[in-house]
Coordinates of N, CA and C in Angstrom, one line a residue:
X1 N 4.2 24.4 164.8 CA 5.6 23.8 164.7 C 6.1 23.9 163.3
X2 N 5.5 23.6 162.4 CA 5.5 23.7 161.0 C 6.2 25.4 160.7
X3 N 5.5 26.1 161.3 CA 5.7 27.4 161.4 C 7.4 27.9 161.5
X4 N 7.3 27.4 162.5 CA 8.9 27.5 163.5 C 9.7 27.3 162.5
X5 N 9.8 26.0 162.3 CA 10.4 25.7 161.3 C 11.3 26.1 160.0
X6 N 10.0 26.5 159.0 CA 10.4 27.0 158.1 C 10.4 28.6 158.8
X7 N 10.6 29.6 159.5 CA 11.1 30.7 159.5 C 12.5 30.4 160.4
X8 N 12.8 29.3 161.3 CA 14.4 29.0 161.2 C 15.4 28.9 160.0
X9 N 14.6 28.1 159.4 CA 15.4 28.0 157.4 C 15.5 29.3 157.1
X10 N 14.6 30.5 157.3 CA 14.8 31.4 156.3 C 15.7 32.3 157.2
X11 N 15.3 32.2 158.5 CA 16.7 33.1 159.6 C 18.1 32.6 158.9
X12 N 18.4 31.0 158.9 CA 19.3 30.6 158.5 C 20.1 31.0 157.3
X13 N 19.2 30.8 156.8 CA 19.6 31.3 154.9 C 20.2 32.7 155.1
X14 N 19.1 33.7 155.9 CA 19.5 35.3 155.7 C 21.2 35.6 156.6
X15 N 21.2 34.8 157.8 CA 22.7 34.7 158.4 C 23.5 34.2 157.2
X16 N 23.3 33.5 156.6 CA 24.4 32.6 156.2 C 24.5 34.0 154.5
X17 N 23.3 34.7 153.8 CA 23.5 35.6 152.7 C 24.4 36.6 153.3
X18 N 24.3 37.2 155.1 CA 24.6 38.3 155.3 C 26.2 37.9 155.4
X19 N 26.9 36.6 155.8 CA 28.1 36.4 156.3 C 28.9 36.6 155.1
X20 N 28.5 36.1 153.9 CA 28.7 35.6 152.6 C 28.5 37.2 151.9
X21 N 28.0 38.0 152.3 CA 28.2 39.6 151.9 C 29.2 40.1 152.4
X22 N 29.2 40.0 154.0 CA 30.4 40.4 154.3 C 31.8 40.5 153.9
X23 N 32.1 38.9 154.1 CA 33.4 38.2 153.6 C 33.7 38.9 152.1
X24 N 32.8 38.9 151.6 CA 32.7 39.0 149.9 C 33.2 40.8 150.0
X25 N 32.6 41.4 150.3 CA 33.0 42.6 150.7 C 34.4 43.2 151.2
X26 N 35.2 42.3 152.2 CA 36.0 42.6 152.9 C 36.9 42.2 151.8
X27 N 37.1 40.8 151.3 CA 38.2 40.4 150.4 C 37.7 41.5 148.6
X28 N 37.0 41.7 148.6 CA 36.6 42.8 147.4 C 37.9 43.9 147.7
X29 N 37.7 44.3 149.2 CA 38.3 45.8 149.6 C 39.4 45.6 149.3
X30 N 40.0 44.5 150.0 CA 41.7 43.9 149.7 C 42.2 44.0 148.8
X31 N 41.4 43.4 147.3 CA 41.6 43.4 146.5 C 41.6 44.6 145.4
X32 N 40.9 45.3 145.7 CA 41.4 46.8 145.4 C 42.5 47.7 145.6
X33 N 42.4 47.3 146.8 CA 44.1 48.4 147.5 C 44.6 47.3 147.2
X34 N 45.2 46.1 147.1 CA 46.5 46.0 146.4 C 46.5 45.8 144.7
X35 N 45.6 46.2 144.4 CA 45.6 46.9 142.5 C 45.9 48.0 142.7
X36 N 45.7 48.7 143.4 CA 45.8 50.4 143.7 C 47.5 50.5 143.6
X37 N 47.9 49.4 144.9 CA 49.3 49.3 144.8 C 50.3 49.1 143.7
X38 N 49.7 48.0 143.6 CA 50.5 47.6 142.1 C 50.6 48.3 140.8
X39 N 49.4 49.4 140.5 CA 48.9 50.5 139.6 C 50.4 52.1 140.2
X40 N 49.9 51.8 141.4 CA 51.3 53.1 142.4 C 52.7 52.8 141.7
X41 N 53.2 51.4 142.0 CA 54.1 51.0 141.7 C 54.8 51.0 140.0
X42 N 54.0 50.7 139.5 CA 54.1 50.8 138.0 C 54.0 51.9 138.0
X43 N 53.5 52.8 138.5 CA 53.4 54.4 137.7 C 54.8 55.1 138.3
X44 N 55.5 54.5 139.5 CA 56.8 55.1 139.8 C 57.6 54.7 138.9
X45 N 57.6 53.2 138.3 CA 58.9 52.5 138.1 C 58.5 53.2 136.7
X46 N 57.4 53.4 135.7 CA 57.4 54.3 134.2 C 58.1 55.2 134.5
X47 N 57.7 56.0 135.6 CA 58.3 57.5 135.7 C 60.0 57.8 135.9
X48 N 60.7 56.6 136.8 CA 62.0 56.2 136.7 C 62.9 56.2 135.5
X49 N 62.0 55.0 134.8 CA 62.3 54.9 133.3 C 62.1 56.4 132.5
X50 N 61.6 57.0 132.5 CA 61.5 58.0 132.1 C 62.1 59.1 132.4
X51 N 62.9 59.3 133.3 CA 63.6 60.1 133.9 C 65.3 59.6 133.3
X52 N 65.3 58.2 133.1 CA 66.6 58.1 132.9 C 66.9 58.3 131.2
X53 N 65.6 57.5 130.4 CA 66.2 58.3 129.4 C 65.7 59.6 128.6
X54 N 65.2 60.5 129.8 CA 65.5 61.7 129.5 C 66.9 62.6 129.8
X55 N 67.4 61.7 131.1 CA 69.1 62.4 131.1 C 69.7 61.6 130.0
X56 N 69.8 60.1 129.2 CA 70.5 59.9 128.5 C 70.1 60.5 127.1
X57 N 69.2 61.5 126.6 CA 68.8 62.3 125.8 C 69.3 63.5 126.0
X58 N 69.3 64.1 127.1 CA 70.3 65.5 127.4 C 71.7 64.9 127.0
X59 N 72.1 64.1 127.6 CA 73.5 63.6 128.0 C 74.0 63.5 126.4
X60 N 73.1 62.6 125.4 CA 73.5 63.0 123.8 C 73.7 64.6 123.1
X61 N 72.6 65.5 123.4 CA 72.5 66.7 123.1 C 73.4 67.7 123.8
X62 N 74.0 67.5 124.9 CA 75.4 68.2 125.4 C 76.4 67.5 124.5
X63 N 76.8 66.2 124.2 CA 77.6 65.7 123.3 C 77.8 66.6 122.1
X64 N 77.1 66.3 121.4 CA 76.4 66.4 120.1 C 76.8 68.7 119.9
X65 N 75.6 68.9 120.7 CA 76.2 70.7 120.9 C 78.3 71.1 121.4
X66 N 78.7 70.0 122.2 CA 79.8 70.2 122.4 C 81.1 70.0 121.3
X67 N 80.6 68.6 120.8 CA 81.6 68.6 119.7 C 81.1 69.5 118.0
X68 N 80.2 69.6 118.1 CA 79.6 71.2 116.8 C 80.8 72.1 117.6
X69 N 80.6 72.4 118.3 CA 81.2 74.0 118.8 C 82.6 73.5 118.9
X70 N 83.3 72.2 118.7 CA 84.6 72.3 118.3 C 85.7 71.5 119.8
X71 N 84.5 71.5 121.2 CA 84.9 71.1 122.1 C 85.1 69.4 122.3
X72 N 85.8 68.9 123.3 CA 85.9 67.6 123.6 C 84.7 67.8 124.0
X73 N 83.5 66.3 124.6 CA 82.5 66.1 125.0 C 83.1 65.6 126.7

């Protein structure tokens, strides 16, 4: 009886380590893909930014070459 016993406790313990792996695992994964996301996101909205003041840097240097050469901008 004694026996029984203590190998129910350790069945128990290893159900309850394996559930607690699981869970632990699943919410790990979640939390990676939406870092992933958020990492996606930031690397569009830099690249936006950087897109715009690369046209407002042309947009100076058309100025800038236009009125040298004597033109309105």
């Amino acid at each position: 009886m004694e026996t029984g016993f203590v190998g129910f406790i350790i069945l128990a313990v290893l159900i309850v380590w394996f559930a607690l792996t699981l869970w632990g695992a699943h919410h790990l994964k979640k939390y990676r893909a939406e870092k992933a996301k958020q990492q996606r996101a930031r690397a569009i909205e830099a690249e936006m930014r950087q897109d715009i003041a690369d046209r407002a840097v042309q947009k100076k240097v058309a100025a800038k070459i236009l009125r040298e050469s004597g033109q309105k901008p």
